[in-house]
XYZ file of N, CA and C in Angstrom:
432
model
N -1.912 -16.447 12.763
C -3.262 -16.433 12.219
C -3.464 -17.737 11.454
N -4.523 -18.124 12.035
C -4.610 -19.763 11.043
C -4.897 -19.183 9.185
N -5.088 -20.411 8.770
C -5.675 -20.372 7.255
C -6.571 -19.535 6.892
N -7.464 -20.039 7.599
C -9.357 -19.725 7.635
C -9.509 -17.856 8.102
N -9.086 -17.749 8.996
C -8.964 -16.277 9.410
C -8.191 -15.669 8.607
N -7.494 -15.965 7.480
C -6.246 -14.631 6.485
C -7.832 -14.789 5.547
N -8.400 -16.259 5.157
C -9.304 -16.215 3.987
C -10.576 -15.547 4.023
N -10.901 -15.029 5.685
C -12.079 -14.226 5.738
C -11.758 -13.050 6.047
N -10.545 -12.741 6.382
C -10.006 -11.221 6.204
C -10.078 -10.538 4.713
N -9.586 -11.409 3.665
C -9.243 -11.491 2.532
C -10.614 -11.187 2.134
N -11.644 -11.780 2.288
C -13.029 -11.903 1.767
C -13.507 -10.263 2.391
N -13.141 -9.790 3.487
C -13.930 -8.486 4.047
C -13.850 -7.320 2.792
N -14.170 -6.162 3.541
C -13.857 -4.795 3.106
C -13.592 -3.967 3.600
N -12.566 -3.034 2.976
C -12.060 -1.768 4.328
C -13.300 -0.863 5.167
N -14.605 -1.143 4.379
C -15.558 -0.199 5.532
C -15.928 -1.873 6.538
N -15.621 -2.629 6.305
C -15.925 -3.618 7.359
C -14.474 -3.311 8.354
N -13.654 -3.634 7.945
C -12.050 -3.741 8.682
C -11.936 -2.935 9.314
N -12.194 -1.415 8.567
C -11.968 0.136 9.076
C -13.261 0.819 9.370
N -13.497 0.621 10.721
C -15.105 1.445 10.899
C -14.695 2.852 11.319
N -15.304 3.637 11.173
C -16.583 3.251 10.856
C -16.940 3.519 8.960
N -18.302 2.634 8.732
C -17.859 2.761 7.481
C -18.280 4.543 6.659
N -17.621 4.331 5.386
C -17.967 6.051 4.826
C -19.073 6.150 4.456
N -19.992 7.367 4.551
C -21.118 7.558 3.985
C -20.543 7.609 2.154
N -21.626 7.781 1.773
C -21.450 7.929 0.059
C -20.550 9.266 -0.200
N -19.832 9.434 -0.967
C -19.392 10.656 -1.006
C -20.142 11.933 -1.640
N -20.134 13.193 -1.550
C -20.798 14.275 -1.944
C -20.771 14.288 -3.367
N -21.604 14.374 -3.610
C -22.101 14.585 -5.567
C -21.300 15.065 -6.578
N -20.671 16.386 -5.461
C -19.484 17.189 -6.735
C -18.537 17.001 -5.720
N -18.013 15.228 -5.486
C -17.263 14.912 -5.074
C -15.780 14.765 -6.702
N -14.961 15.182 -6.085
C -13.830 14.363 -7.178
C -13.549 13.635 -7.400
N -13.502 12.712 -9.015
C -12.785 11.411 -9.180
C -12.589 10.175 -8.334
N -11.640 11.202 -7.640
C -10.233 10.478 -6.881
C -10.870 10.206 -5.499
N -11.683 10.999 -4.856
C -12.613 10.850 -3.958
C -13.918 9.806 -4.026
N -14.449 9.964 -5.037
C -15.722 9.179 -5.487
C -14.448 7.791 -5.757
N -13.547 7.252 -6.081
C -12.666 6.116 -6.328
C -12.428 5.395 -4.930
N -11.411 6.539 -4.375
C -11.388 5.909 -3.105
C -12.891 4.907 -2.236
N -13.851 5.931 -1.956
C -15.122 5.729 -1.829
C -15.210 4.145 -1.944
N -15.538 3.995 -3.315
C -15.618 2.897 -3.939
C -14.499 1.708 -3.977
N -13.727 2.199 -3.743
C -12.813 0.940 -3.086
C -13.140 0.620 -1.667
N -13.664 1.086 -0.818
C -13.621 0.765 0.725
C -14.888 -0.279 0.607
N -15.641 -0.084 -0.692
C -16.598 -1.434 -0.496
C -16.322 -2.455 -1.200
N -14.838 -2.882 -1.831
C -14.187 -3.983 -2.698
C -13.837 -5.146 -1.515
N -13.936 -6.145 -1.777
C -13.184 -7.139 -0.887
C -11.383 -6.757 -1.160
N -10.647 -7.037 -0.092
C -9.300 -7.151 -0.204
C -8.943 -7.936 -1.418
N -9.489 -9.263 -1.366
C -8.838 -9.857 -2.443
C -8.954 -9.614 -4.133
N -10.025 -8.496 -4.000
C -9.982 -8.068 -5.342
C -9.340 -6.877 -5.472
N -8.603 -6.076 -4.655
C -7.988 -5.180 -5.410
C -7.081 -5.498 -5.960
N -6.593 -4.747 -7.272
C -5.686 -4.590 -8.234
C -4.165 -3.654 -7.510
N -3.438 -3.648 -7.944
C -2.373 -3.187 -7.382
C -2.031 -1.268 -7.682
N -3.235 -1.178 -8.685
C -3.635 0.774 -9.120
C -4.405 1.173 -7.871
N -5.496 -0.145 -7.314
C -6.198 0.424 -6.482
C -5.452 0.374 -5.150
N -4.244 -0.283 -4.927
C -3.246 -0.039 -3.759
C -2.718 0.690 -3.838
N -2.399 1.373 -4.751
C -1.692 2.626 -5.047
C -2.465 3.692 -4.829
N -3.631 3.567 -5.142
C -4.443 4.938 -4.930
C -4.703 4.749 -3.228
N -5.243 3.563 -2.994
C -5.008 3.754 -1.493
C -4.492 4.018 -0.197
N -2.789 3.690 -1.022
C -1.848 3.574 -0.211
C -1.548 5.096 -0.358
N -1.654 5.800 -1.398
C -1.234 7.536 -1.491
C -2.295 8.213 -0.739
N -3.467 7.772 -0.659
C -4.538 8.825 0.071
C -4.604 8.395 1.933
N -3.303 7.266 1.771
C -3.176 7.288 3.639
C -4.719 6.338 4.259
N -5.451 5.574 3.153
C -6.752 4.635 3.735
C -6.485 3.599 4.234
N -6.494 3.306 5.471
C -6.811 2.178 6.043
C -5.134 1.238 5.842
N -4.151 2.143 6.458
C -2.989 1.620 5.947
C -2.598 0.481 6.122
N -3.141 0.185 7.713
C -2.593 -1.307 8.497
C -3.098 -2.389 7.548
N -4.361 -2.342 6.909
C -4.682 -3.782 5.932
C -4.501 -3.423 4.367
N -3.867 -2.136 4.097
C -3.556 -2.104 2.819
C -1.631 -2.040 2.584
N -0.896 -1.610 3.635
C 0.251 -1.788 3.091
C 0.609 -3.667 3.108
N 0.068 -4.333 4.317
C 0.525 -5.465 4.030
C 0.458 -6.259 2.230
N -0.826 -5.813 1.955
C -1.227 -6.163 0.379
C -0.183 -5.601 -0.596
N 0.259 -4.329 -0.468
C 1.092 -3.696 -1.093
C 2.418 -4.429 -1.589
N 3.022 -4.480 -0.255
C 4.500 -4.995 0.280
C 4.487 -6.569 -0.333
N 3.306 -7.286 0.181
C 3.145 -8.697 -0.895
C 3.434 -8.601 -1.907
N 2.858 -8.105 -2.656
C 3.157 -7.730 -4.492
C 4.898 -7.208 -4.933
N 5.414 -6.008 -3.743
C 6.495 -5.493 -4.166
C 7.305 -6.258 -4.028
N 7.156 -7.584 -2.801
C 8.450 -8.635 -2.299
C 8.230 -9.604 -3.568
N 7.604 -9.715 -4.562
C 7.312 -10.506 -5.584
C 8.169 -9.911 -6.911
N 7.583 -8.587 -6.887
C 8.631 -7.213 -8.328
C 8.169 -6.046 -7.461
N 9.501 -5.685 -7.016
C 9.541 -4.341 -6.515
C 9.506 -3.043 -7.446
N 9.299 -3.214 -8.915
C 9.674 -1.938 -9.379
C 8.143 -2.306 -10.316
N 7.400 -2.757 -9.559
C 5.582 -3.008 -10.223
C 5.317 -1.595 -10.793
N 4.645 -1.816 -11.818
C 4.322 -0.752 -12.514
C 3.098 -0.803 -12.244
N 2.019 -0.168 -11.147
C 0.502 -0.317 -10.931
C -0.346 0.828 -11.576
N 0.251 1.764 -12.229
C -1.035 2.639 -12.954
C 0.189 3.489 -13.744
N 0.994 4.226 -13.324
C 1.749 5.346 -14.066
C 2.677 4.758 -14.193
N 3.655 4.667 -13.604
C 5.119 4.381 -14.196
C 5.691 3.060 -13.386
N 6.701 2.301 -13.939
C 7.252 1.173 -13.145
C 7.810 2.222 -11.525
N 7.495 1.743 -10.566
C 8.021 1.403 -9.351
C 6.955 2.594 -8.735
N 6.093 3.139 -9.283
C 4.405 3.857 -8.766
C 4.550 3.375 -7.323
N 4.234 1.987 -6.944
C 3.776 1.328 -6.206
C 4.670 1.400 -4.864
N 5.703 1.217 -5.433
C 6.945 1.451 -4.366
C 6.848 2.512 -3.828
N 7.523 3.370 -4.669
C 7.027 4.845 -4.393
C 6.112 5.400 -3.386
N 4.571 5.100 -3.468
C 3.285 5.521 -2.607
C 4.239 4.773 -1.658
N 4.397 3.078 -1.433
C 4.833 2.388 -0.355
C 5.860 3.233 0.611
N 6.680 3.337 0.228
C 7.995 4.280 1.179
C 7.318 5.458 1.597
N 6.434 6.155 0.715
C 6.124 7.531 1.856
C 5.075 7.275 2.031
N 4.319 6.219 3.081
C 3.548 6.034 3.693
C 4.029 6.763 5.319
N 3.293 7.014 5.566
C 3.425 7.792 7.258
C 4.317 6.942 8.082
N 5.344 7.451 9.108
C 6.130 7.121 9.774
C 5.166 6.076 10.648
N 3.973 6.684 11.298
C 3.051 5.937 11.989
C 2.432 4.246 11.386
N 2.315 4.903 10.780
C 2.052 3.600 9.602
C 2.882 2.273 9.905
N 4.195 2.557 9.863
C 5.154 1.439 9.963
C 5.415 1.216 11.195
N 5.120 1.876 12.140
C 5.574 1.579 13.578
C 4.796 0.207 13.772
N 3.285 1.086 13.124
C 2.316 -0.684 13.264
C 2.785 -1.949 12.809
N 3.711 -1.663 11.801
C 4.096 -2.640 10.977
C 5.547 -2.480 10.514
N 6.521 -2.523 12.004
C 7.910 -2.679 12.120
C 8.727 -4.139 11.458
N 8.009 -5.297 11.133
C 8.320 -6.417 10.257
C 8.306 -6.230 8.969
N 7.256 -5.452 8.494
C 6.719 -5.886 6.865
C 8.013 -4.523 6.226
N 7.804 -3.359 7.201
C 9.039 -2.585 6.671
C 9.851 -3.118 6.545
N 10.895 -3.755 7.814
C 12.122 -4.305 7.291
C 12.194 -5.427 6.108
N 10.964 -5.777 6.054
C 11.263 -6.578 4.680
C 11.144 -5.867 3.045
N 10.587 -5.145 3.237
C 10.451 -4.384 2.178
C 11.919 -3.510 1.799
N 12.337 -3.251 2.999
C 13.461 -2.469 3.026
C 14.657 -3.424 2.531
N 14.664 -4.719 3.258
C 15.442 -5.720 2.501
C 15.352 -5.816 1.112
N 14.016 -5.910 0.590
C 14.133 -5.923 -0.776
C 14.280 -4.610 -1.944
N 14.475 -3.738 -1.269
C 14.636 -2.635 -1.824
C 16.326 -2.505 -1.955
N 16.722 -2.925 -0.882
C 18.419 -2.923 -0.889
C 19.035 -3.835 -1.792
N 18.150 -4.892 -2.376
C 18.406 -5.893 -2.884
C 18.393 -5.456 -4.805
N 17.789 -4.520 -4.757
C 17.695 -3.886 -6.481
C 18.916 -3.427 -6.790
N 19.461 -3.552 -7.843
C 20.549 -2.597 -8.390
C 20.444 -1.193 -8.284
N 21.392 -0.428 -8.291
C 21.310 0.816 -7.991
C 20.310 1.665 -9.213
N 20.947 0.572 -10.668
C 20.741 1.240 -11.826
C 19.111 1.527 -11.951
N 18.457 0.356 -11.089
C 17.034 0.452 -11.152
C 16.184 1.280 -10.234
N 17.133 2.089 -9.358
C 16.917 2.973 -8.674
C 16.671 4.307 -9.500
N 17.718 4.231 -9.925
C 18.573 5.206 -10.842
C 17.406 5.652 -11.741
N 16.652 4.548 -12.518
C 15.697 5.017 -13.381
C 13.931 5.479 -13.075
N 14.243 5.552 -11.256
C 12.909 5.900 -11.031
C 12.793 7.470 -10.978
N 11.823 8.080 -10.741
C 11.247 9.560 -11.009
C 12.604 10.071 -10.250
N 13.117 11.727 -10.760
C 13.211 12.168 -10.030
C 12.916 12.626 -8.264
N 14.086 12.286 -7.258
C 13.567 12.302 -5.923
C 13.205 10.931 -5.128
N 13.058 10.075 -6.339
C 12.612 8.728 -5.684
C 13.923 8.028 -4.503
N 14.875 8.857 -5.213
C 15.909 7.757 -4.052
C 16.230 8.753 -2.708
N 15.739 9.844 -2.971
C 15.778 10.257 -1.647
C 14.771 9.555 -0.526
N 13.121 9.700 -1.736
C 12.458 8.999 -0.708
C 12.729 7.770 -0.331
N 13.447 7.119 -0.973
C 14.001 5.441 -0.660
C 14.721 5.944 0.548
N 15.537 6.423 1.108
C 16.730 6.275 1.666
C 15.566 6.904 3.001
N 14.804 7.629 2.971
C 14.349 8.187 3.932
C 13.219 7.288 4.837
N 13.078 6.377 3.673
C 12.084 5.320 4.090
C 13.269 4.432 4.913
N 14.344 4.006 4.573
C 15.516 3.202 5.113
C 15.513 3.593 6.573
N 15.679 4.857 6.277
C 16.218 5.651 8.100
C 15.057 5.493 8.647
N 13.888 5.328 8.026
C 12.957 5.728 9.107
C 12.960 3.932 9.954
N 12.401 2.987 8.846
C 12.676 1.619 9.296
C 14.132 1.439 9.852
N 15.079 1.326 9.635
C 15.870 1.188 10.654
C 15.876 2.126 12.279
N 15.012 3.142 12.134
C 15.314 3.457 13.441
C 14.273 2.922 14.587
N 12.941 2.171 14.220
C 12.475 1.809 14.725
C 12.863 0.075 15.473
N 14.170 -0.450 14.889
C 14.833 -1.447 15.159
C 15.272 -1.354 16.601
């Protein structure tokens, strides 16, 4: 992809990227619903790494939001984006098996850098987190 084409990808929005786009959401819509919503009309380059997190957990538009994700985590993998250090990671690994098939590169790199943390910093994420780590491992390696 040249220059010019990442910088007008970057400039879009997931109801441009991901059609079709959403109607408004219902009135006694929830929060988290009315949020999402409202992120699908943000340009890429302005989301924050809470709003990848919320995106990346509600399964939106994964193919142009995990790459954004995985950027940030290959930078600090144990990002603290809204609740607790490694949030971000976290949503990242249990993203849908499907998900990564699309994106059999950006896993193994992520997976590289996940192998690359000390255990101890494993150690201090939520309960369950290293199962989901390890399950995220098997899943990217088996698509190798």
């Amino acid at each position: 992809m040249n220059p010019m084409d990442h910088r007008l990808h970057l400039d879009r929005t997931l109801d441009e990227l991901d059609p079709p786009r959403w109607a408004p959401p219902a009135a006694d819509s929830t929060r988290l619903i009315r949020k999402v919503h409202e992120l699908r009309r943000v340009p890429l380059r302005a989301l924050v790494p809470a709003d990848l997190r919320t995106l990346v957990s509600q399964q939106v538009a994964l193919p142009y939001v995990l790459p954004l994700a995985v950027r940030l985590l290959i930078e600090e993998p144990l990002l603290d984006a809204y609740f607790y250090e490694g949030d971000l990671l976290l949503a990242t690994v249990n993203a849908p098996a499907a998900a990564w098939t699309l994106l059999p590169e950006l896993g193994v790199r992520l997976r590289d850098v996940i192998e690359a943390l000390p255990e101890t910093a494993i150690a201090d994420l939520p309960r369950g987190a290293t199962d989901e780590i390890a399950c995220f491992a098997a899943r990217i390696e088996s698509l190798r």
